[in-house]
Each structure stands twice: as C-alpha cells, then as structure tokens.
C-alpha cells in the first residue's frame, strides 16, 4: 500500500480480533513515529510498546474496547521542547498511517488518556517532567469503520480563503 492509499484508508479502529502483532511490525510502526518531522529536529519523544496482557488490562480503564488490542503504544514527550505537542502529534499520525499500511487498525486515544495521565505515567514508569500525550491501541481489525469526511471542495481554497 502506498502512502496516499494508507492516508485515505486510515480510520479510527476500535474493534480488534485479539490476535498478536509481530514484534517486527511494532518496530516498523514506532520507526514511522520516530521519523516524523519535529521542530528544530528536537525529536522530543519516547514510545513505550505495551504487549503484556496484564498491563493492557490495566490501561483499558481508559476504553474497555482496548481489551483485544494486540499492543498499545504510549507516546511520551518532553514538554520543555517548544513544539512538543505538534511534534508528538506528527509522530502519532505517522504511526496511524504506518499501522494502516501494514493492515492493522489503530486509534488516537488522547481524549480518554489525558484525564488519567498521572495514573498511567506511574503504571508505565514515565519519568516526572515528561508528558504522556496519548495511548495508541493497535490490533488486527475486526471492523473497518466508515466515517464521513468533509469533501475536498469544501475545504480547499486557491490563492485566497
Ligand atoms: C487529538 C485526538 C484525540 C482523540 N481522542 C480519542 C479518544 O480519546 N477516544 C477515541 O475513541 N478516539 C479518539 N480520537 C479519534 C477521533 O475520534 C477520530 O479521529 C475522529 O472521530 C475521526 O475519525 P477517523 O479517525 O476514523 O477519521 C482522537 C483523535 C484525535 C486527533
């Protein structure tokens, strides 16, 4: 699947079969994250790949449907870096696209993660002073949702707004 096709196909997938994800695929997905653009090339990120069922069970308080995820990637940023939010977001989107290209479903889980940030940081051993931006559950998809997107003509402007 080429990049444009993966971008078009990517959707937030919240149902998984429960099948495991091979380590080399998880490495490819994190590799896509760490290759993202970042302000001043600071790369202020770390990625914690969780495959342990007991830990997934603890993280799923954020969203019960993560139960059958093959892995959850926790995205950790250094907030002393000026563009940490933008940098982290670029890394997350790269990982969503890469997981789509490899045939996995994934979801950006920031809204459900932030209220439990301190709890999850403690569980995952994230150092004081770092931020947990989001969890990214990944899995073999049990469904592939269709979500309406604004049409190109509604958002594209040529030369002026
Ligand atoms: C910053 C951000 C936070 C999000 N947080 C959550 C979340 O907490 N839980 C969830 O189920 N989806 C979350 N999503 C996924 C969005 O709901 C999803 O991207 C949106 O509905 C569009 O659907 P699509 O990803 O299939 O195109 C988040 C997405 C973004 C970009």
PDB file of C-alpha atoms and ligand atoms in Angstrom:
ATOM      1  CA  UNK A   1       0.000   0.000   0.000  1.00  0.00           C
ATOM      2  CA  UNK A   2       1.499   3.358  -0.920  1.00  0.00           C
ATOM      3  CA  UNK A   3       1.454   6.368   1.406  1.00  0.00           C
ATOM      4  CA  UNK A   4      -1.513   8.110  -0.217  1.00  0.00           C
ATOM      5  CA  UNK A   5      -3.604   4.971  -0.142  1.00  0.00           C
ATOM      6  CA  UNK A   6      -2.775   4.395   3.548  1.00  0.00           C
ATOM      7  CA  UNK A   7      -3.708   8.007   4.340  1.00  0.00           C
ATOM      8  CA  UNK A   8      -7.029   7.591   2.521  1.00  0.00           C
ATOM      9  CA  UNK A   9      -7.756   4.254   4.160  1.00  0.00           C
ATOM     10  CA  UNK A  10      -6.834   5.195   7.754  1.00  0.00           C
ATOM     11  CA  UNK A  11      -9.747   5.262  10.171  1.00  0.00           C
ATOM     12  CA  UNK A  12     -10.002   5.015  13.940  1.00  0.00           C
ATOM     13  CA  UNK A  13     -10.492   1.301  14.513  1.00  0.00           C
ATOM     14  CA  UNK A  14     -11.890   0.338  17.912  1.00  0.00           C
ATOM     15  CA  UNK A  15     -12.598  -3.370  17.444  1.00  0.00           C
ATOM     16  CA  UNK A  16      -9.821  -5.946  17.200  1.00  0.00           C
ATOM     17  CA  UNK A  17      -9.681  -9.725  16.874  1.00  0.00           C
ATOM     18  CA  UNK A  18      -7.294 -10.187  19.794  1.00  0.00           C
ATOM     19  CA  UNK A  19      -4.546 -11.624  17.573  1.00  0.00           C
ATOM     20  CA  UNK A  20      -0.987 -10.637  18.461  1.00  0.00           C
ATOM     21  CA  UNK A  21       1.104  -8.258  16.348  1.00  0.00           C
ATOM     22  CA  UNK A  22       4.603  -9.483  15.398  1.00  0.00           C
ATOM     23  CA  UNK A  23       7.422  -7.541  17.031  1.00  0.00           C
ATOM     24  CA  UNK A  24       8.914  -6.531  13.668  1.00  0.00           C
ATOM     25  CA  UNK A  25       5.637  -4.852  12.689  1.00  0.00           C
ATOM     26  CA  UNK A  26       5.541  -2.974  16.005  1.00  0.00           C
ATOM     27  CA  UNK A  27       9.102  -1.831  15.337  1.00  0.00           C
ATOM     28  CA  UNK A  28       8.127  -0.612  11.850  1.00  0.00           C
ATOM     29  CA  UNK A  29       5.227   1.370  13.321  1.00  0.00           C
ATOM     30  CA  UNK A  30       7.375   3.019  16.010  1.00  0.00           C
ATOM     31  CA  UNK A  31      10.047   3.642  13.378  1.00  0.00           C
ATOM     32  CA  UNK A  32       7.466   5.617  11.374  1.00  0.00           C
ATOM     33  CA  UNK A  33       6.747   7.640  14.517  1.00  0.00           C
ATOM     34  CA  UNK A  34      10.353   8.481  15.260  1.00  0.00           C
ATOM     35  CA  UNK A  35      10.935   9.580  11.655  1.00  0.00           C
ATOM     36  CA  UNK A  36       8.268  12.312  11.891  1.00  0.00           C
ATOM     37  CA  UNK A  37       9.067  15.972  11.424  1.00  0.00           C
ATOM     38  CA  UNK A  38       9.816  17.860  14.644  1.00  0.00           C
ATOM     39  CA  UNK A  39      10.522  21.488  15.437  1.00  0.00           C
ATOM     40  CA  UNK A  40      14.283  22.119  15.240  1.00  0.00           C
ATOM     41  CA  UNK A  41      14.601  18.366  14.798  1.00  0.00           C
ATOM     42  CA  UNK A  42      14.422  18.012  18.593  1.00  0.00           C
ATOM     43  CA  UNK A  43      12.649  14.620  18.394  1.00  0.00           C
ATOM     44  CA  UNK A  44      11.396  15.050  21.962  1.00  0.00           C
ATOM     45  CA  UNK A  45       9.652  11.665  22.086  1.00  0.00           C
ATOM     46  CA  UNK A  46       9.792   8.196  23.538  1.00  0.00           C
ATOM     47  CA  UNK A  47       7.479   5.318  22.697  1.00  0.00           C
ATOM     48  CA  UNK A  48       6.513   2.597  25.174  1.00  0.00           C
ATOM     49  CA  UNK A  49       5.242  -0.525  23.410  1.00  0.00           C
ATOM     50  CA  UNK A  50       2.956  -2.493  25.701  1.00  0.00           C
ATOM     51  CA  UNK A  51       2.087  -6.068  24.705  1.00  0.00           C
ATOM     52  CA  UNK A  52       1.774  -7.586  28.180  1.00  0.00           C
ATOM     53  CA  UNK A  53      -1.867  -8.615  28.709  1.00  0.00           C
ATOM     54  CA  UNK A  54      -1.829  -7.660  32.381  1.00  0.00           C
ATOM     55  CA  UNK A  55      -0.702  -4.131  31.528  1.00  0.00           C
ATOM     56  CA  UNK A  56      -3.211  -3.856  28.649  1.00  0.00           C
ATOM     57  CA  UNK A  57      -5.887  -4.880  31.167  1.00  0.00           C
ATOM     58  CA  UNK A  58      -4.864  -2.025  33.428  1.00  0.00           C
ATOM     59  CA  UNK A  59      -4.723   0.537  30.611  1.00  0.00           C
ATOM     60  CA  UNK A  60      -8.118  -0.452  29.268  1.00  0.00           C
ATOM     61  CA  UNK A  61      -9.811   1.533  32.057  1.00  0.00           C
ATOM     62  CA  UNK A  62      -9.424   4.354  29.520  1.00  0.00           C
ATOM     63  CA  UNK A  63     -11.506   2.433  26.948  1.00  0.00           C
ATOM     64  CA  UNK A  64     -12.836  -1.087  27.503  1.00  0.00           C
ATOM     65  CA  UNK A  65     -12.559  -1.910  23.803  1.00  0.00           C
ATOM     66  CA  UNK A  66      -8.734  -1.871  24.086  1.00  0.00           C
ATOM     67  CA  UNK A  67      -9.196  -5.294  25.650  1.00  0.00           C
ATOM     68  CA  UNK A  68      -8.442  -7.045  22.374  1.00  0.00           C
ATOM     69  CA  UNK A  69      -5.656  -4.738  21.185  1.00  0.00           C
ATOM     70  CA  UNK A  70      -2.504  -6.588  20.172  1.00  0.00           C
ATOM     71  CA  UNK A  71      -0.432  -3.733  21.578  1.00  0.00           C
ATOM     72  CA  UNK A  72      -0.754  -0.246  22.974  1.00  0.00           C
ATOM     73  CA  UNK A  73       1.887   2.374  22.225  1.00  0.00           C
ATOM     74  CA  UNK A  74       2.192   5.101  24.856  1.00  0.00           C
ATOM     75  CA  UNK A  75       3.609   8.302  23.361  1.00  0.00           C
ATOM     76  CA  UNK A  76       5.797  10.227  25.811  1.00  0.00           C
ATOM     77  CA  UNK A  77       7.027  13.777  25.163  1.00  0.00           C
ATOM     78  CA  UNK A  78       9.441  16.198  26.734  1.00  0.00           C
ATOM     79  CA  UNK A  79       7.339  19.349  27.308  1.00  0.00           C
ATOM     80  CA  UNK A  80      10.443  21.512  27.694  1.00  0.00           C
ATOM     81  CA  UNK A  81      10.752  21.227  23.924  1.00  0.00           C
ATOM     82  CA  UNK A  82       8.976  24.212  22.353  1.00  0.00           C
ATOM     83  CA  UNK A  83       6.830  22.301  19.844  1.00  0.00           C
ATOM     84  CA  UNK A  84       6.297  19.119  21.848  1.00  0.00           C
ATOM     85  CA  UNK A  85       2.563  18.894  21.119  1.00  0.00           C
ATOM     86  CA  UNK A  86       2.995  19.381  17.387  1.00  0.00           C
ATOM     87  CA  UNK A  87       5.964  17.001  17.333  1.00  0.00           C
ATOM     88  CA  UNK A  88       4.080  14.330  19.254  1.00  0.00           C
ATOM     89  CA  UNK A  89       1.030  14.749  17.031  1.00  0.00           C
ATOM     90  CA  UNK A  90       3.132  14.328  13.893  1.00  0.00           C
ATOM     91  CA  UNK A  91       4.632  11.130  15.334  1.00  0.00           C
ATOM     92  CA  UNK A  92       1.197   9.761  16.251  1.00  0.00           C
ATOM     93  CA  UNK A  93      -0.238  10.416  12.794  1.00  0.00           C
ATOM     94  CA  UNK A  94       2.771   8.737  11.163  1.00  0.00           C
ATOM     95  CA  UNK A  95       2.167   5.660  13.334  1.00  0.00           C
ATOM     96  CA  UNK A  96      -1.552   5.565  12.477  1.00  0.00           C
ATOM     97  CA  UNK A  97      -0.708   5.691   8.769  1.00  0.00           C
ATOM     98  CA  UNK A  98       2.031   3.075   9.110  1.00  0.00           C
ATOM     99  CA  UNK A  99      -0.260   0.732  11.027  1.00  0.00           C
ATOM    100  CA  UNK A 100      -2.907   1.129   8.312  1.00  0.00           C
ATOM    101  CA  UNK A 101      -0.319   0.368   5.627  1.00  0.00           C
ATOM    102  CA  UNK A 102       0.594  -2.831   7.479  1.00  0.00           C
ATOM    103  CA  UNK A 103      -3.067  -3.864   7.733  1.00  0.00           C
ATOM    104  CA  UNK A 104      -3.661  -3.026  11.414  1.00  0.00           C
ATOM    105  CA  UNK A 105      -6.356  -0.927  12.976  1.00  0.00           C
ATOM    106  CA  UNK A 106      -5.358   1.822  15.379  1.00  0.00           C
ATOM    107  CA  UNK A 107      -6.806   4.777  17.228  1.00  0.00           C
ATOM    108  CA  UNK A 108      -5.519   8.049  18.683  1.00  0.00           C
ATOM    109  CA  UNK A 109      -6.758   7.876  22.286  1.00  0.00           C
ATOM    110  CA  UNK A 110      -5.847  11.237  23.717  1.00  0.00           C
ATOM    111  CA  UNK A 111      -9.251  12.357  24.986  1.00  0.00           C
ATOM    112  CA  UNK A 112      -9.610   9.279  27.187  1.00  0.00           C
ATOM    113  CA  UNK A 113      -5.949   9.240  28.227  1.00  0.00           C
ATOM    114  CA  UNK A 114      -5.372  12.785  29.456  1.00  0.00           C
ATOM    115  CA  UNK A 115      -7.705  12.563  32.495  1.00  0.00           C
ATOM    116  CA  UNK A 116      -5.669   9.528  33.640  1.00  0.00           C
ATOM    117  CA  UNK A 117      -2.268  10.830  32.649  1.00  0.00           C
ATOM    118  CA  UNK A 118      -0.695  10.682  36.111  1.00  0.00           C
ATOM    119  CA  UNK A 119      -2.117   7.225  36.823  1.00  0.00           C
ATOM    120  CA  UNK A 120      -0.796   5.868  33.512  1.00  0.00           C
ATOM    121  CA  UNK A 121       2.582   7.589  33.895  1.00  0.00           C
ATOM    122  CA  UNK A 122       3.012   5.836  37.238  1.00  0.00           C
ATOM    123  CA  UNK A 123       1.948   2.466  35.797  1.00  0.00           C
ATOM    124  CA  UNK A 124       4.352   2.797  32.854  1.00  0.00           C
ATOM    125  CA  UNK A 125       7.259   4.267  34.806  1.00  0.00           C
ATOM    126  CA  UNK A 126       7.273   7.535  32.836  1.00  0.00           C
ATOM    127  CA  UNK A 127       9.724   9.974  34.456  1.00  0.00           C
ATOM    128  CA  UNK A 128       8.496  13.039  36.307  1.00  0.00           C
ATOM    129  CA  UNK A 129       8.590  16.029  33.976  1.00  0.00           C
ATOM    130  CA  UNK A 130       7.635  14.074  30.866  1.00  0.00           C
ATOM    131  CA  UNK A 131       4.111  14.140  29.429  1.00  0.00           C
ATOM    132  CA  UNK A 132       2.054  11.210  28.269  1.00  0.00           C
ATOM    133  CA  UNK A 133       0.422  12.625  25.139  1.00  0.00           C
ATOM    134  CA  UNK A 134      -1.724   9.677  24.151  1.00  0.00           C
ATOM    135  CA  UNK A 135      -2.132   5.941  24.011  1.00  0.00           C
ATOM    136  CA  UNK A 136      -2.335   4.338  20.568  1.00  0.00           C
ATOM    137  CA  UNK A 137      -4.024   0.926  20.676  1.00  0.00           C
ATOM    138  CA  UNK A 138      -3.258  -1.307  17.697  1.00  0.00           C
ATOM    139  CA  UNK A 139      -4.779  -4.558  16.600  1.00  0.00           C
ATOM    140  CA  UNK A 140      -5.822  -6.875  13.837  1.00  0.00           C
ATOM    141  CA  UNK A 141      -9.068  -5.160  12.808  1.00  0.00           C
ATOM    142  CA  UNK A 142     -12.420  -6.809  13.489  1.00  0.00           C
ATOM    143  CA  UNK A 143     -14.112  -3.970  11.588  1.00  0.00           C
ATOM    144  CA  UNK A 144     -13.102  -1.029   9.442  1.00  0.00           C
ATOM    145  CA  UNK A 145     -15.424   1.912  10.103  1.00  0.00           C
ATOM    146  CA  UNK A 146     -16.562   4.400   7.522  1.00  0.00           C
ATOM    147  CA  UNK A 147     -16.558   7.983   8.743  1.00  0.00           C
ATOM    148  CA  UNK A 148     -17.839  10.921   6.764  1.00  0.00           C
ATOM    149  CA  UNK A 149     -15.137  13.413   5.814  1.00  0.00           C
ATOM    150  CA  UNK A 150     -15.645  16.926   4.535  1.00  0.00           C
ATOM    151  CA  UNK A 151     -15.273  16.859   0.766  1.00  0.00           C
ATOM    152  CA  UNK A 152     -12.136  18.355  -0.750  1.00  0.00           C
ATOM    153  CA  UNK A 153     -14.161  21.125  -2.459  1.00  0.00           C
ATOM    154  CA  UNK A 154     -15.469  22.239   0.952  1.00  0.00           C
ATOM    155  CA  UNK A 155     -12.040  22.841   2.438  1.00  0.00           C
ATOM    156  CA  UNK A 156      -9.695  23.671  -0.426  1.00  0.00           C
ATOM    157  CA  UNK A 157      -9.116  27.340  -1.256  1.00  0.00           C
ATOM    158  CA  UNK A 158      -6.946  28.517  -4.109  1.00  0.00           C
ATOM    159  CA  UNK A 159      -4.886  31.652  -3.653  1.00  0.00           C
ATOM    160  CA  UNK A 160      -7.231  33.235  -1.004  1.00  0.00           C
ATOM    161  CA  UNK A 161      -9.648  31.930   1.650  1.00  0.00           C
TER     162      UNK A 161
HETATM  163  C1  LIG B   1      -6.361  14.702  19.412  1.00  0.00           C
HETATM  164  C2  LIG B   1      -7.248  13.495  19.225  1.00  0.00           C
HETATM  165  C3  LIG B   1      -7.792  12.864  20.336  1.00  0.00           C
HETATM  166  C4  LIG B   1      -8.588  11.728  20.189  1.00  0.00           C
HETATM  167  N1  LIG B   1      -9.031  11.071  21.305  1.00  0.00           N
HETATM  168  C5  LIG B   1      -9.828   9.988  21.165  1.00  0.00           C
HETATM  169  C6  LIG B   1     -10.283   9.293  22.316  1.00  0.00           C
HETATM  170  O1  LIG B   1      -9.985   9.635  23.452  1.00  0.00           O
HETATM  171  N2  LIG B   1     -11.070   8.196  22.132  1.00  0.00           N
HETATM  172  C7  LIG B   1     -11.417   7.761  20.883  1.00  0.00           C
HETATM  173  O2  LIG B   1     -12.140   6.754  20.790  1.00  0.00           O
HETATM  174  N3  LIG B   1     -10.992   8.397  19.763  1.00  0.00           N
HETATM  175  C8  LIG B   1     -10.209   9.499  19.882  1.00  0.00           C
HETATM  176  N4  LIG B   1      -9.737  10.163  18.754  1.00  0.00           N
HETATM  177  C9  LIG B   1     -10.124   9.680  17.413  1.00  0.00           C
HETATM  178  C10 LIG B   1     -11.201  10.564  16.797  1.00  0.00           C
HETATM  179  O3  LIG B   1     -12.422  10.323  17.450  1.00  0.00           O
HETATM  180  C11 LIG B   1     -11.300  10.258  15.295  1.00  0.00           C
HETATM  181  O4  LIG B   1     -10.068  10.586  14.676  1.00  0.00           O
HETATM  182  C12 LIG B   1     -12.411  11.053  14.617  1.00  0.00           C
HETATM  183  O5  LIG B   1     -13.669  10.648  15.096  1.00  0.00           O
HETATM  184  C13 LIG B   1     -12.393  10.899  13.098  1.00  0.00           C
HETATM  185  O6  LIG B   1     -12.484   9.536  12.741  1.00  0.00           O
HETATM  186  P1  LIG B   1     -11.322   8.803  11.917  1.00  0.00           P
HETATM  187  O7  LIG B   1     -10.081   8.792  12.766  1.00  0.00           O
HETATM  188  O8  LIG B   1     -11.860   7.408  11.694  1.00  0.00           O
HETATM  189  O9  LIG B   1     -11.100   9.547  10.644  1.00  0.00           O
HETATM  190  C14 LIG B   1      -8.910  11.258  18.887  1.00  0.00           C
HETATM  191  C15 LIG B   1      -8.354  11.899  17.767  1.00  0.00           C
HETATM  192  C16 LIG B   1      -7.516  12.978  17.930  1.00  0.00           C
HETATM  193  C17 LIG B   1      -6.870  13.613  16.710  1.00  0.00           C
END
